[in-house]
Coordinates of C-alpha atoms in Angstrom, one line a residue:
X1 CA 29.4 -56.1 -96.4
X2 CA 29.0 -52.6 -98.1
X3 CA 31.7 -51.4 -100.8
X4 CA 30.4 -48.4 -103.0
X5 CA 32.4 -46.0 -105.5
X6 CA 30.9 -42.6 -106.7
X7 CA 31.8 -40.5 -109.7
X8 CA 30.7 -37.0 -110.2
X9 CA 29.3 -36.2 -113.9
X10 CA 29.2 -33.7 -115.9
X11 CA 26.2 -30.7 -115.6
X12 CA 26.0 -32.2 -111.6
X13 CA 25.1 -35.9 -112.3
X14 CA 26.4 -38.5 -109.9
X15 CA 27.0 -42.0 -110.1
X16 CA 27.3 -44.8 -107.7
X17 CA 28.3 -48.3 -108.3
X18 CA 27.6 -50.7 -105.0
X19 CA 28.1 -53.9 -103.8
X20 CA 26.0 -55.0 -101.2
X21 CA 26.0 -58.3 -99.3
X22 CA 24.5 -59.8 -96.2
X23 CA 25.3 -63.3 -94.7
X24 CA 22.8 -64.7 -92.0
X25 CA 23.9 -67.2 -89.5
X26 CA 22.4 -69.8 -86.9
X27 CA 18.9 -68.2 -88.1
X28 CA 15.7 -69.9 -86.1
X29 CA 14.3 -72.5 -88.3
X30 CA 11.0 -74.8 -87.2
X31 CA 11.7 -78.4 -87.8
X32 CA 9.2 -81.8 -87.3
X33 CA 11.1 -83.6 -84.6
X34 CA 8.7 -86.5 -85.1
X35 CA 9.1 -87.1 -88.4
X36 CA 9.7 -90.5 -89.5
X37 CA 13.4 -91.2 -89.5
X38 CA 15.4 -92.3 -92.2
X39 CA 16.0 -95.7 -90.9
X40 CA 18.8 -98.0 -91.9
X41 CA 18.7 -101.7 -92.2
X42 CA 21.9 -103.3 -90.6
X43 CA 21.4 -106.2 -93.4
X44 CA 21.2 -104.4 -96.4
X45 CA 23.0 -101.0 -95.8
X46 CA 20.0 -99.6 -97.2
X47 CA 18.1 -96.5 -95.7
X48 CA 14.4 -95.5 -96.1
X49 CA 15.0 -92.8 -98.4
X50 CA 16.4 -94.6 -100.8
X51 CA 14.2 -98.1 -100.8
X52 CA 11.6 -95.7 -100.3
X53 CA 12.5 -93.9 -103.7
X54 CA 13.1 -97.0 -105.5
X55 CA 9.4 -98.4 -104.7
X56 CA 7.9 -94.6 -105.8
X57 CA 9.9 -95.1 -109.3
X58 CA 8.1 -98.4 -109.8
X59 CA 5.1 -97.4 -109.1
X60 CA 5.7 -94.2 -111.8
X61 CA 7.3 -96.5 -114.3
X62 CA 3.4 -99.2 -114.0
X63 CA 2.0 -96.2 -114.2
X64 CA -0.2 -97.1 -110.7
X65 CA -0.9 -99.8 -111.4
X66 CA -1.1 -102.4 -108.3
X67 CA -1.0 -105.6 -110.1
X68 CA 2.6 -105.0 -112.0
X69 CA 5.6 -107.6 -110.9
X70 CA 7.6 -105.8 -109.1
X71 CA 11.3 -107.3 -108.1
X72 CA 12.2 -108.0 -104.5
X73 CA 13.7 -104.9 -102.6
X74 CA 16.2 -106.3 -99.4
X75 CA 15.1 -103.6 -97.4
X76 CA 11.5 -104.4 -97.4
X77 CA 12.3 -108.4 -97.0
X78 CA 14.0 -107.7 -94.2
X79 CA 12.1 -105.1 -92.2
X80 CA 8.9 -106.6 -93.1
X81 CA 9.3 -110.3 -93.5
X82 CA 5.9 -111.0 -92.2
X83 CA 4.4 -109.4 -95.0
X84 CA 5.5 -111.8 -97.5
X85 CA 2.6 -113.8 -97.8
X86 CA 0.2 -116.0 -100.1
X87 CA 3.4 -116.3 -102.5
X88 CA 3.6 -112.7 -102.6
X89 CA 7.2 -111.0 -101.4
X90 CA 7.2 -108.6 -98.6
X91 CA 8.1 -105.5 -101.4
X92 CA 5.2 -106.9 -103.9
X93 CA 2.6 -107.1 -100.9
X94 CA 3.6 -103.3 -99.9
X95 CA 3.8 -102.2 -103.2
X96 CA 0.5 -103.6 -104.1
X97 CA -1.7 -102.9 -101.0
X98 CA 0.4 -100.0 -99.9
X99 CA 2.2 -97.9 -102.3
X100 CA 0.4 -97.8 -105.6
X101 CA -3.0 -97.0 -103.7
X102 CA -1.1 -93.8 -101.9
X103 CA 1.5 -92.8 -103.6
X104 CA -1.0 -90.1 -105.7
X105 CA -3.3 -89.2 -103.1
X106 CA -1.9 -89.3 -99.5
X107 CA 1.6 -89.6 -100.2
X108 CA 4.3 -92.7 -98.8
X109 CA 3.9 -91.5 -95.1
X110 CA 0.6 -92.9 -95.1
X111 CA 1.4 -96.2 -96.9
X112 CA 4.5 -96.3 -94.1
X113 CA 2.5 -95.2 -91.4
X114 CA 0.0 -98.1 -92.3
X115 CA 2.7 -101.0 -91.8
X116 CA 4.5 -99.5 -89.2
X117 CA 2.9 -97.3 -87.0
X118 CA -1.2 -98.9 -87.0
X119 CA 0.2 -102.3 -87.6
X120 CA -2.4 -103.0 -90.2
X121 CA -0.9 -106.5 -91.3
X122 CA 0.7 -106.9 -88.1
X123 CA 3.6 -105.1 -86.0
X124 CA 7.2 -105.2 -86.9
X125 CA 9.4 -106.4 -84.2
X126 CA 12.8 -105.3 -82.3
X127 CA 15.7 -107.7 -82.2
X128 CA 13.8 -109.5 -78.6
X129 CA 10.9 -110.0 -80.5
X130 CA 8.8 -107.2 -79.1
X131 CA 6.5 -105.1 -81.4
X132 CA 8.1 -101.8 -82.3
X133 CA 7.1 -99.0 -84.4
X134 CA 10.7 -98.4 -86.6
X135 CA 9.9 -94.7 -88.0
X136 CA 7.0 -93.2 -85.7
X137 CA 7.3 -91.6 -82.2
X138 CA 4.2 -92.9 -80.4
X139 CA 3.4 -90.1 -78.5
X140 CA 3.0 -87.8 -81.0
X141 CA 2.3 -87.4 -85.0
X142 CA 4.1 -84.1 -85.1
X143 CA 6.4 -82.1 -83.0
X144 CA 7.5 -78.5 -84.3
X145 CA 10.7 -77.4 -82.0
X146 CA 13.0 -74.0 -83.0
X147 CA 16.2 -74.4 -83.9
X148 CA 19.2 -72.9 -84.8
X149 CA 20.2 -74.1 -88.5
X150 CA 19.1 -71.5 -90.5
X151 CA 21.1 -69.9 -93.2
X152 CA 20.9 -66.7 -95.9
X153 CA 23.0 -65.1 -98.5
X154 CA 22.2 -62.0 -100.4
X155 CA 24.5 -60.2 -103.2
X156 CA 23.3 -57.1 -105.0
X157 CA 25.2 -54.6 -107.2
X158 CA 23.6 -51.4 -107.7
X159 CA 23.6 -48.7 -109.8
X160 CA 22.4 -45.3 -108.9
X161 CA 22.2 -42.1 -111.1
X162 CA 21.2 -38.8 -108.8
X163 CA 20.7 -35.5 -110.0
X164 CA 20.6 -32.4 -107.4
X165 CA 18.1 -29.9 -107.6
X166 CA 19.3 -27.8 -110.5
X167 CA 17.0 -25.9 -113.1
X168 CA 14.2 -27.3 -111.2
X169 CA 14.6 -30.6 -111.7
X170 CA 15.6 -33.4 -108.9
X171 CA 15.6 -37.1 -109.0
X172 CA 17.5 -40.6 -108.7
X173 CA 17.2 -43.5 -110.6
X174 CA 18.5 -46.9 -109.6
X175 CA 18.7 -50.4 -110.8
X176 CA 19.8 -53.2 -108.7
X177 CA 20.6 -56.8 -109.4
X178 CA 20.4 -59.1 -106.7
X179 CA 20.1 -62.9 -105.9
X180 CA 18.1 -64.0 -102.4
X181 CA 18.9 -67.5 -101.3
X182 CA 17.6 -69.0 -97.7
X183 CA 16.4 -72.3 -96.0
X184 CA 13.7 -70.4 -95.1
X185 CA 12.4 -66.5 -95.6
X186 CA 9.2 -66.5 -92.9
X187 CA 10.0 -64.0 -90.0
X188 CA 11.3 -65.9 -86.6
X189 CA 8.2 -64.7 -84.2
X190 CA 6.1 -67.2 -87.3
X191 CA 5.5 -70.6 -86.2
X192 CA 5.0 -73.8 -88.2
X193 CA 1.3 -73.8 -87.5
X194 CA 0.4 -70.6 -88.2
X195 CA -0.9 -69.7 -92.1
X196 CA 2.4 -67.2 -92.3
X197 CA 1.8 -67.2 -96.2
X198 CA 5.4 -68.6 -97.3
X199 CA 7.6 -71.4 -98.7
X200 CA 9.2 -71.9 -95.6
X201 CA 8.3 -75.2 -93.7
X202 CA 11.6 -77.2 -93.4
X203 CA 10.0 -80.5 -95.1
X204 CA 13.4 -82.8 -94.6
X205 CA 14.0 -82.6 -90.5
X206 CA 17.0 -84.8 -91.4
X207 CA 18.2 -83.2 -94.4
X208 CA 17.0 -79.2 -94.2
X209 CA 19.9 -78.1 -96.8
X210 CA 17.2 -79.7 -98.9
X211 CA 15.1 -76.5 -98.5
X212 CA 18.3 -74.0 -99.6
X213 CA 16.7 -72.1 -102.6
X214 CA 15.9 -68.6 -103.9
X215 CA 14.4 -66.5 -100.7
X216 CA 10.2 -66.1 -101.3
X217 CA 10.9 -62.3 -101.5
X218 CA 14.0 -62.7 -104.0
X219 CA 13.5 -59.6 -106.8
X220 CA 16.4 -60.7 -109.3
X221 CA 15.8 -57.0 -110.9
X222 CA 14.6 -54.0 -109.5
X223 CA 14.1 -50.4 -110.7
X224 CA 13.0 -47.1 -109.1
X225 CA 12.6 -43.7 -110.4
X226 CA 11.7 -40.6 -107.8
X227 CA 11.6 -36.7 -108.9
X228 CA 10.6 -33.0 -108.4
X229 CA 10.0 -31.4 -111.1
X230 CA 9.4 -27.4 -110.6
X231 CA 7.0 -26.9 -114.3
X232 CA 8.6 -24.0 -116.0
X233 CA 5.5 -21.6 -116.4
X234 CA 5.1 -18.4 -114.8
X235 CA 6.6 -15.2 -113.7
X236 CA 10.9 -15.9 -114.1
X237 CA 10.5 -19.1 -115.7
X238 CA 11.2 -20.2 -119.3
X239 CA 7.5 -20.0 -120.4
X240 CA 5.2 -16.9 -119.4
X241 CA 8.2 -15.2 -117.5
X242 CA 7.1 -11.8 -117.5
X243 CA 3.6 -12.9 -117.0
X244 CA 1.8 -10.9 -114.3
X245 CA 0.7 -11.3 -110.8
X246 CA -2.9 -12.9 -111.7
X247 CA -1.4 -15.1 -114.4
X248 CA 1.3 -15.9 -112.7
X249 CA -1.2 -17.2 -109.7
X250 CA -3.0 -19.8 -112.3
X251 CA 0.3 -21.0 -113.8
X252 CA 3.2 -20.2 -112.3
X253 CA 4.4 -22.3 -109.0
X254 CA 3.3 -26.1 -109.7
X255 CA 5.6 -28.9 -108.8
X256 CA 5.3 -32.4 -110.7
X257 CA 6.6 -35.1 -108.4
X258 CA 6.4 -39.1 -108.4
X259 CA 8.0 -42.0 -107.5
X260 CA 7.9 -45.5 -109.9
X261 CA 9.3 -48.9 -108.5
X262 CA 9.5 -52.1 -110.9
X263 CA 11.1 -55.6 -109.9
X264 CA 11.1 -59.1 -112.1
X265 CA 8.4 -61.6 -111.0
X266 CA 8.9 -63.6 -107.4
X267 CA 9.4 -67.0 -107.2
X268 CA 6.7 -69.4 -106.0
X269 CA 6.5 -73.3 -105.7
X270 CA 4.1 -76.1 -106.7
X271 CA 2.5 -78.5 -104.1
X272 CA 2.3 -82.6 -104.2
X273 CA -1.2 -83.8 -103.1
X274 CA -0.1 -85.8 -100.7
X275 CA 2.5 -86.1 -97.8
X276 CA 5.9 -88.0 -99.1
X277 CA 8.4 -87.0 -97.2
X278 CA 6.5 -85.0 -93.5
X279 CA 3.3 -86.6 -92.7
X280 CA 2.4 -83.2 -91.8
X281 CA 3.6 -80.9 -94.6
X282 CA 3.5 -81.6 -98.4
X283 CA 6.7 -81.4 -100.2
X284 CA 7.2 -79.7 -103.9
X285 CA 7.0 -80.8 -106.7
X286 CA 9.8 -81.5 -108.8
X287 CA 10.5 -80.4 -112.6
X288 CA 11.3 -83.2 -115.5
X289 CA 10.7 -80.9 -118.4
X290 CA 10.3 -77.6 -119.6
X291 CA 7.1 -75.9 -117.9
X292 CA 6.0 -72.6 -119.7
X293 CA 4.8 -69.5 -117.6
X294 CA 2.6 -67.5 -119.3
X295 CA 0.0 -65.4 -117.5
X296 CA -3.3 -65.3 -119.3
X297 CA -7.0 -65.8 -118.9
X298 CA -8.5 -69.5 -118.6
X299 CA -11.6 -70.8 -120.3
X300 CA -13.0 -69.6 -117.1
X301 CA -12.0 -65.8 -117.4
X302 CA -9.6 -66.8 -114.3
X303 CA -6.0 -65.6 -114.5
X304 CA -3.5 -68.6 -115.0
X305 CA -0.2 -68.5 -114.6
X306 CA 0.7 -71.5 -116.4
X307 CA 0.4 -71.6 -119.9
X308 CA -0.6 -75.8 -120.2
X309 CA -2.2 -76.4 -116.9
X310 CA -3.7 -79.6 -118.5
X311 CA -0.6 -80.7 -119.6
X312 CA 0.9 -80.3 -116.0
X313 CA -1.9 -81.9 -114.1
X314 CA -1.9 -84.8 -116.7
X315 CA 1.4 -86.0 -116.8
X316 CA 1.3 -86.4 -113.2
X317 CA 1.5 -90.0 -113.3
X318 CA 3.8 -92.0 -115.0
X319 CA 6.9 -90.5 -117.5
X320 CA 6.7 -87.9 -119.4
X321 CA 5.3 -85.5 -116.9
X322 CA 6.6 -82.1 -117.0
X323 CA 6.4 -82.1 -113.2
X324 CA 6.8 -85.1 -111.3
X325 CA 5.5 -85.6 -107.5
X326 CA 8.3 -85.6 -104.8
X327 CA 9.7 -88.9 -103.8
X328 CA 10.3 -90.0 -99.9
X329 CA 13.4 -87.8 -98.2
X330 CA 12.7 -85.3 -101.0
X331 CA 11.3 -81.6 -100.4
X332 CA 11.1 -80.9 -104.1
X333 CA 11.9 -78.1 -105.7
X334 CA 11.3 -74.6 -103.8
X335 CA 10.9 -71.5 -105.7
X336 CA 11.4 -72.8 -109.0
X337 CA 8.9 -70.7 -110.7
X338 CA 8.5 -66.9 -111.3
X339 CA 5.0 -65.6 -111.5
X340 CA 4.0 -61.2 -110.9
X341 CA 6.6 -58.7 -109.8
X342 CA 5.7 -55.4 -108.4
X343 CA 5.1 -52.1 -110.5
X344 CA 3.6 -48.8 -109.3
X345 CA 3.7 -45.3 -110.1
X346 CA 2.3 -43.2 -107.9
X347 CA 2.6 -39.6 -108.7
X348 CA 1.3 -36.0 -107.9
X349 CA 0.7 -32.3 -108.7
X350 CA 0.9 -29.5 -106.5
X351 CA 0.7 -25.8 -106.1
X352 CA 1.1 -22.9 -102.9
X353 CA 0.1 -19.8 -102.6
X354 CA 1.5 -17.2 -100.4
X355 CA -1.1 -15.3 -98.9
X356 CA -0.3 -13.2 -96.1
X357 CA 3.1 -13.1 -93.7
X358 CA 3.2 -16.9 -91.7
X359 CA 0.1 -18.0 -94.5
X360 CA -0.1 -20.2 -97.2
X361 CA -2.6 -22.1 -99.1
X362 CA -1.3 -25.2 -100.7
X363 CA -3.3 -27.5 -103.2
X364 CA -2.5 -31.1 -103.8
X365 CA -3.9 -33.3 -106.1
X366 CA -2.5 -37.3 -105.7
X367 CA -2.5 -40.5 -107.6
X368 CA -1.7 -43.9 -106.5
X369 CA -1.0 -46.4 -108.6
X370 CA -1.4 -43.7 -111.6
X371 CA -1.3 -46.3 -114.4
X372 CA -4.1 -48.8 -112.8
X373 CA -1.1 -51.5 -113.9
X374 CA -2.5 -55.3 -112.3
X375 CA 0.1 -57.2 -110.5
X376 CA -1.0 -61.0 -109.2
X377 CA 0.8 -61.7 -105.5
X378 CA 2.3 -65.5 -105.8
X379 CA 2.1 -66.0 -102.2
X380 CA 0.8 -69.6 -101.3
X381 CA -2.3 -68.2 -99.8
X382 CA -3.1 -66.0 -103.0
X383 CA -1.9 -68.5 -105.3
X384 CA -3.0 -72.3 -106.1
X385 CA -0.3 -74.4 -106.0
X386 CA -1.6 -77.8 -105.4
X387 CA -1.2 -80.6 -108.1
X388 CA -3.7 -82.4 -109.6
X389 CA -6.1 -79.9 -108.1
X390 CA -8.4 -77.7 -110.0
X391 CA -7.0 -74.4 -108.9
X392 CA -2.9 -74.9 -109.5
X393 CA -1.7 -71.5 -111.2
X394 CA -5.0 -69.4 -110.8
X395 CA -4.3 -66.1 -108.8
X396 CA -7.0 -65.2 -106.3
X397 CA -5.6 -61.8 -104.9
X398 CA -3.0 -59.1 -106.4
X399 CA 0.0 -57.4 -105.1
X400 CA -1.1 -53.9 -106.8
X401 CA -3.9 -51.7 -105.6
X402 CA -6.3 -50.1 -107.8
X403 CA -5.9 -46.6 -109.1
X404 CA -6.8 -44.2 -105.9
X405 CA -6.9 -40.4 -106.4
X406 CA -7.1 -37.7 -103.9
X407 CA -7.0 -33.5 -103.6
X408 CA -6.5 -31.8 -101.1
X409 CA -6.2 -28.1 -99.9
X410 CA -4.2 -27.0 -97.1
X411 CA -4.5 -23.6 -95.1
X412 CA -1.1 -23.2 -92.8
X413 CA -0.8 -20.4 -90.4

């Protein structure tokens, strides 16, 4: 959906105001067929999710630890009711044995897989009596299938201000504002298991709106700047005009060009350590406080893009953190930070000379990435995004190239 408006300016200046939009529909998605449902128990009306939840947020609150009191959750009573043992309810015995000892390494899929699937206290039963497994598929841990569900939205206005070639001067400059939102931003030929390098994976195969955020590649702002400049020495120009022949071969006839892009830094998520929610793909983490980002050197001469790393990784466990892990059903908060955007300005310097008839020499002389300007690349592969792990916020590639140069001199005949 295109709507633009143009209005000529004085001394031949243009300018265009756009809106541009784009809606994506029934977009090919990858969900976990086999991940553990969100069960509900016919007694209580309660589902997994949320007795799931409520166990997570006591363990938080004891701050780990397994020996707390915890009160009696129906839900666990009465889909585990031969785990109530040695005066011990069913939801104490999980939260004790279970819970607290995964719930910061591992993640609640393996705490649930432990009483349900591998029947490590014993199996839970279906309504005959038989041993059942109530959340796992027992053929397979994980089961990746395409589907249809995917959704996009993008809005831009842009502005664009041209100006023709006139007194030897050409060039356009544009801004753009723009918002990115998807379930998913990987291309559809990627699969689940391959390292595609995005925040993509739909963690809530029961719930994928979950996943709706900004798109990895969202650029809120963007700039861009191209030109031709014709330099006004030589024989007819404004400087050295009435210079001759041999002058006006040193000076006369160069041509300045370049072209400069600039967007605002692209989003990037944080990583639980465990698996709360897929037992195959870690959910994000989810924000409580304010979390500064401020890129800077570390104490190891690493670039960080946090500005209290410590402060993150600490407050993990327990309130207060400024970044809490993900609890079961969740898939945390996607794109929620904003690390590097892109700049480069790449410019060059040129000059022909006509020889013969049908001959010209033409020298070039190039630079890319003229200002040597550093830009760190957020994607998942290039960025640490794991909590409680020693490398969350330290970049370990960048999005920028260093400064190349390169001349050039053509003969065409």
């Amino acid at each position: 959906m295109d709507f633009s408006v143009q209005r000529e300016l004085p001394a031949g200046f243009t300018l265009e105001a756009a809106y541009v939009g784009r809606l994506g529909r029934h977009l090919l998605q990858e969900v976990d067929l086999a991940e553990p449902v969100n069960f509900v128990d016919t007694k209580s009306g309660m589902d997994y999710f949320t007795a799931g939840t409520l166990l997570s947020k006591l363990v938080d609150a004891n701050r780990g630890n397994p020996n707390a009191q915890v009160p009696a959750i129906p839900y666990w009573e009465n889909l585990y009711p031969n785990l109530a043992r040695n005066g011990q309810s069913a939801t104490q015995f999980i939260y004790t044995n279970e819970w607290t000892q995964y719930r910061y390494t591992t993640g609640e899929t393996t705490a649930l897989a432990d009483i349900d699937f591998f029947c490590l206290y014993g199996c839970p039963t279906d309504p005959q009596g038989n041993p059942t497994s109530l959340f796992w598929q027992n053929q397979f841990a994980t089961l990746y299938a395409w589907s249809s569900i995917g959704m996009s939205y993008y809005n831009a206005g842009q502005l664009t201000l041209r100006h023709p070639s006139s007194h030897g001067l050409q060039f356009d400059l544009g801004y753009t504002l723009s918002k990115s939102i998807d379930m998913g931003s990987d291309a559809e030929r990627a699969s689940e298991a391959s390292s595609n390098g995005s925040f993509s994976d739909i963690l809530n195969s029961w719930n994928p709106a979950l996943n709706r955020s900004a798109s990895d590649f969202d650029t809120r702002h963007l700039i861009t700047l191209d030109w031709v400049y014709q330099l006004p020495f030589g024989r007819g120009k404004a400087f050295a005009g009435s210079s001759g022949r041999m002058i006006d071969a040193v000076i006369g006839g160069w041509q300045w060009s370049g072209l400069t892009r600039w967007t605002s830094g692209l989003p990037f998520s944080v990583l639980e350590p465990g698996w709360s929610t897929n037992w195959h793909i870690q959910s994000y983490g989810v924000r409580t406080g304010p979390v500064k980002v401020h890129q800077h050197l570390d104490q190891n001469g690493e670039p960080q893009v946090f500005d209290n790393v410590a402060a993150i990784n600490s407050g993990i466990i327990g309130e207060g953190n400024p970044i809490r892990l993900p609890y079961p059903g969740e898939a945390g908060e996607r794109n929620n930070f904003r690390g590097d955007g892109y700049f480069g300005l790449d410019s060059g310097l040129s000059k022909s000379w006509r020889l013969w008839e049908g001959q010209t020499l033409k020298f070039a002389w190039e630079v890319f990435n003229a200002t040597n300007s550093v830009r760190f690349d957020t994607n998942p592969n290039s960025l640490g995004n794991g909590l409680t792990t020693g490398s969350l916020g330290i970049y370990n590639s960048l999005l920028t190239a260093p400064r190349v140069q390169q001349f050039s001199l053509r003969f065409a005949f």
